[in-house]
Structure formats: structure tokens, C-alpha cells
Short mmCIF file of C-alpha atoms in Angstrom, two decimals:
data_model
loop_
_atom_site.label_atom_id
_atom_site.label_comp_id
_atom_site.label_asym_id
_atom_site.label_seq_id
_atom_site.Cartn_x
_atom_site.Cartn_y
_atom_site.Cartn_z
CA PRO A 696 0.00 0.00 0.00
CA THR A 697 1.09 3.56 -0.66
CA GLN A 698 -0.30 4.75 2.68
CA LEU A 699 -1.05 3.24 6.07
CA TYR A 700 -3.71 4.83 8.27
CA ASP A 701 -3.78 5.26 12.04
CA TYR A 702 -7.28 3.80 12.12
CA PHE A 703 -7.54 3.65 15.93
CA SER A 704 -7.09 7.42 16.16
CA ASP A 705 -9.15 8.09 13.04
CA ALA A 706 -12.14 6.02 14.18
CA PHE A 707 -12.89 8.22 17.18
CA GLN A 708 -14.04 11.82 17.38
CA THR A 709 -13.51 14.48 20.00
CA GLY A 710 -16.35 14.37 22.50
CA ASN A 711 -17.77 17.34 24.36
CA GLN A 712 -20.23 18.11 27.09
CA PHE A 713 -22.15 21.26 27.94
CA LYS A 714 -24.36 21.80 30.96
CA ASN A 715 -26.53 24.84 31.64
CA SER A 716 -28.57 25.36 34.76
CA VAL A 717 -30.53 28.03 36.55
CA SER A 718 -32.22 28.04 39.95
CA LEU A 719 -34.64 30.37 41.68
CA SER A 720 -35.76 30.49 45.28
CA GLY A 721 -37.63 32.88 47.47
CA GLY A 722 -40.79 33.46 49.41
CA THR A 723 -42.25 34.96 52.53
CA GLU A 724 -42.94 33.66 56.03
CA GLN A 725 -46.05 31.93 54.68
CA ILE A 726 -44.89 30.75 51.23
CA THR A 727 -41.48 29.50 50.11
CA PHE A 728 -40.33 27.98 46.85
CA ASN A 729 -37.22 26.56 45.29
CA SER A 730 -36.98 25.70 41.59
CA SER A 731 -34.32 24.72 39.08
CA LEU A 732 -33.88 23.95 35.40
CA SER A 733 -30.90 22.22 33.80
CA GLN A 734 -29.88 20.97 30.40
CA LEU A 735 -26.98 18.66 29.54
CA SER A 736 -25.79 17.99 25.99
CA GLN A 737 -23.04 15.49 25.32
CA LYS A 738 -21.41 14.31 22.08
CA GLY A 739 -19.62 10.99 22.48
CA ILE A 740 -16.23 9.87 21.21
CA LEU A 741 -17.81 7.03 19.21
CA PRO A 742 -19.15 8.21 15.83
CA GLY A 743 -22.85 9.04 15.89
CA THR A 744 -23.27 8.95 19.68
CA ASP A 745 -24.84 11.63 21.83
CA PHE A 746 -26.79 12.09 25.07
CA LYS A 747 -29.14 14.81 26.27
CA ASN A 748 -30.72 15.37 29.66
CA TYR A 749 -33.30 17.95 30.73
CA GLN A 750 -34.35 18.39 34.36
CA ALA A 751 -36.89 20.62 36.08
CA ARG A 752 -37.76 20.75 39.75
CA ILE A 753 -40.02 22.84 41.95
CA ASN A 754 -40.55 22.60 45.70
CA SER A 755 -43.02 24.83 47.49
CA ASN A 756 -44.31 25.15 51.04
CA ILE A 757 -47.38 27.04 52.19
CA LYS A 758 -47.97 27.73 55.86
CA THR A 759 -51.57 28.87 56.34
CA SER A 760 -51.31 28.99 60.13
CA ASP A 761 -49.18 27.72 63.01
CA LYS A 762 -51.23 24.52 62.84
CA LEU A 763 -51.64 23.85 59.08
CA SER A 764 -49.16 23.69 56.21
CA PHE A 765 -48.93 22.22 52.72
CA ALA A 766 -46.04 21.19 50.51
CA PHE A 767 -45.86 20.45 46.80
CA ASN A 768 -42.81 18.92 45.10
CA THR A 769 -42.31 17.92 41.48
CA ALA A 770 -39.25 16.72 39.57
CA ILE A 771 -39.20 15.98 35.84
CA ASN A 772 -36.30 14.30 34.07
CA ASN A 773 -36.08 13.62 30.32
CA SER A 774 -32.95 11.90 29.00
CA GLY A 775 -31.82 9.93 26.02
CA GLY A 776 -29.79 9.88 22.88
CA SER A 777 -28.04 7.75 20.36
CA ARG A 778 -26.09 5.04 22.15
CA GLY A 779 -23.03 3.34 20.79
CA ARG A 780 -21.99 -0.26 21.19
CA ALA A 781 -18.44 0.27 22.40
CA GLY A 782 -17.57 -3.42 22.74
CA ARG A 783 -18.74 -4.31 19.23
CA PHE A 784 -17.14 -1.18 17.77
CA MET A 785 -13.76 -2.02 19.30
CA GLU A 786 -13.98 -5.63 18.16
CA GLN A 787 -14.65 -4.53 14.58
CA LEU A 788 -11.89 -1.94 14.78
CA ILE A 789 -9.32 -4.51 15.93
CA TYR A 790 -9.83 -6.47 12.71
CA TRP A 791 -9.72 -3.40 10.44
CA SER A 792 -6.67 -3.12 8.19
CA PRO A 793 -4.46 -0.01 8.30
CA ARG A 794 -4.33 0.01 4.50
CA TYR A 795 -7.94 1.30 4.39
CA ASP A 796 -9.18 4.68 5.65
CA VAL A 797 -11.75 3.89 8.35
CA ARG A 798 -13.30 7.37 7.91
CA ASP A 799 -14.13 6.57 4.26
CA ALA A 800 -17.12 4.55 5.41
CA PHE A 801 -19.68 4.57 2.59
CA ASN A 802 -19.85 3.47 -1.04
CA GLU A 803 -21.38 5.78 -3.65
CA ASN A 804 -24.62 3.77 -3.47
CA GLY A 805 -24.90 4.52 0.27
CA THR A 806 -23.94 1.08 1.54
CA VAL A 807 -21.23 0.62 4.15
CA LYS A 808 -17.79 -0.13 2.75
CA ALA A 809 -16.01 -3.39 3.49
CA TYR A 810 -13.00 -5.24 2.18
CA THR A 811 -14.37 -8.70 3.09
CA SER A 812 -17.63 -9.97 4.57
CA ASP A 813 -15.87 -10.21 7.95
CA ASN A 814 -14.40 -6.71 7.77
CA ILE A 815 -17.20 -4.23 7.32
CA ASN A 816 -16.25 -0.64 8.16
CA PRO A 817 -16.83 -0.10 11.92
CA VAL A 818 -17.48 3.64 11.54
CA GLY A 819 -20.09 2.95 8.86
CA GLN A 820 -21.77 0.37 11.07
CA ALA A 821 -21.76 2.75 14.04
CA LEU A 822 -23.44 5.43 11.94
CA THR A 823 -26.11 3.12 10.47
CA ASN A 824 -26.85 0.55 13.21
CA LYS A 825 -28.42 2.88 15.76
CA PHE A 826 -29.88 2.42 19.22
CA ASN A 827 -31.84 5.42 20.49
CA ASP A 828 -33.57 5.81 23.81
CA ASP A 829 -35.83 8.44 25.34
CA VAL A 830 -36.78 8.23 29.02
CA LEU A 831 -39.20 10.61 30.73
CA ARG A 832 -39.75 10.40 34.49
CA VAL A 833 -42.02 12.47 36.72
CA ILE A 834 -41.94 12.30 40.52
CA SER A 835 -44.47 14.44 42.34
CA SER A 836 -45.92 14.66 45.82
CA PHE A 837 -48.38 16.72 47.83
CA SER A 838 -48.39 16.71 51.60
CA THR A 839 -50.45 18.20 54.36
CA ALA A 840 -49.25 18.73 57.92
CA TYR A 841 -51.63 19.50 60.77
CA LYS A 842 -50.52 20.17 64.35
CA PRO A 843 -53.62 20.37 66.56
CA PHE A 844 -51.54 20.21 69.76
CA SER A 845 -47.89 20.87 70.57
CA TRP A 846 -47.39 17.17 71.21
CA LEU A 847 -49.23 15.87 68.09
CA ASP A 848 -48.34 16.10 64.38
CA LEU A 849 -50.59 14.65 61.70
CA ASN A 850 -49.05 14.25 58.23
CA HIS A 851 -50.53 12.96 55.00
CA THR A 852 -48.59 12.61 51.75
CA ILE A 853 -49.67 11.40 48.35
CA GLY A 854 -47.38 11.07 45.39
CA VAL A 855 -46.73 9.63 42.00
CA ASP A 856 -43.63 8.21 40.31
CA ALA A 857 -44.35 7.64 36.62
CA TYR A 858 -42.10 7.09 33.66
CA ARG A 859 -42.06 6.42 29.93
CA ASP A 860 -39.16 4.51 28.37
CA GLU A 861 -38.89 4.36 24.58
CA ARG A 862 -36.08 2.44 22.88
CA LYS A 863 -35.57 1.98 19.17
CA ALA A 864 -32.92 0.01 17.30
CA THR A 865 -32.52 0.56 13.57
CA ALA A 866 -30.22 -0.87 10.93
CA PRO A 867 -30.19 -0.90 7.13
CA ALA A 868 -31.64 -3.93 5.38
CA PHE A 869 -29.54 -5.88 2.93
CA GLN A 870 -30.39 -4.58 -0.55
CA GLY A 871 -28.21 -6.85 -2.69
CA LEU A 872 -26.34 -3.94 -4.28
CA GLU A 873 -22.96 -4.35 -5.90
CA GLY A 874 -20.17 -4.28 -3.33
CA GLU A 875 -22.62 -4.53 -0.42
CA TYR A 876 -22.05 -6.85 2.51
CA SER A 877 -24.76 -7.78 4.95
CA MET A 878 -23.98 -6.54 8.44
CA SER A 879 -24.28 -9.11 11.20
CA ASP A 880 -26.06 -6.73 13.58
CA ASN A 881 -29.08 -5.95 11.41
CA GLY A 882 -30.93 -9.24 11.76
CA VAL A 883 -29.73 -10.83 8.53
CA GLU A 884 -27.12 -13.57 8.28
CA ALA A 885 -23.76 -12.21 7.13
CA ALA A 886 -23.34 -12.83 3.41
CA PRO A 887 -21.07 -11.28 0.79
CA GLY A 888 -22.63 -8.88 -1.69
CA LEU A 889 -22.92 -9.44 -5.41
#
């Protein structure tokens, strides 16, 4: 070969992470509150990976008298992104040859490049075989405190902890195009292209 590539360095990208947050609190003798918002955005070192997280929280207390008070608390968390398969990616990368540029991942017809059916471009597979998740969780409670006597406290709390978890795995189907190899992780047996 006229050139050898440093495919271990070339296969990864520079990751980054940004987090923004703001919080507010205040109140009076009768009413107090504390709230916060935050956002996290992360780009992974594996090609095509990212993660995002959004959080909101509010806590409030209302004291109507020396004997009666209420509290309301809610926290919302939404997170997810495009996950990589680090173990599979590294395994594929170990078998990649330095004579081929790992960043040159796709053929002109859009299929993932390979030099044999056992050596399909790991960057191309990472960018096409995706696993995305999206998790939303809400935790909320309302409580009442009543103190009829100095020696007696009555408390009642109700709450909810609910979540939604969506996960989706996608991969290209084998199309039988010239130069295409079926990828083992897309539900089709590995077979050389035409």
C-alpha cells in the first residue's frame, strides 16, 4: 500500500459536554419555593453517539397557620440519545486493516464499505446501526401537615412516580447492491454482496 492509516485514532471523534442550569428560590414567612432547570448535551467519542438530559424541579411550602401547612414537590427528568456499542465497535476496529481509511465509510450507493464480509467498516456500522432511547420520568408529591396540639403532628402525603421509556434500534436492510455486505447486527445472516 502507498499509505497506512492510524485507524484507531481516526475512528474516534472528540467528545464534548455542555451543561446549563438556573435556579430560583424565594418566598415569605407563609410561602417559600425553590426551583431549578438544567440541560446537559453530550457528544460521544464514538461516531454518531450523543446524550441529552433535561431536568426541572419545583418545591413549594405554604404555611396557612401555626397549625396547618402544605407542601408540593415535582421533579421531571427527560434523558436519552443515540447510544453506541463500544464493545462491538472495538472488536470490529481490531480487525480493520491499516491500509484502508476507516473514515471513508460509505460506497457511492450509500452502503457501508467493506474489504471482506468479515471486515465491514466499523465507523459505517456505528453510523447506520443505531440504538436510540428516550426516558421521561415524573416524581411528584403533595403533603399536608396539621398540628392540633404541641405534642401531636398529623401528616398525609400522596405522590406519583411515573415514567415512559422508549427504545428503538434501527439498521439498514440488505439490498443486494454491488459491493454490499450484509452486516451481522441488522438481523440478517452475514453474506457477501454481489
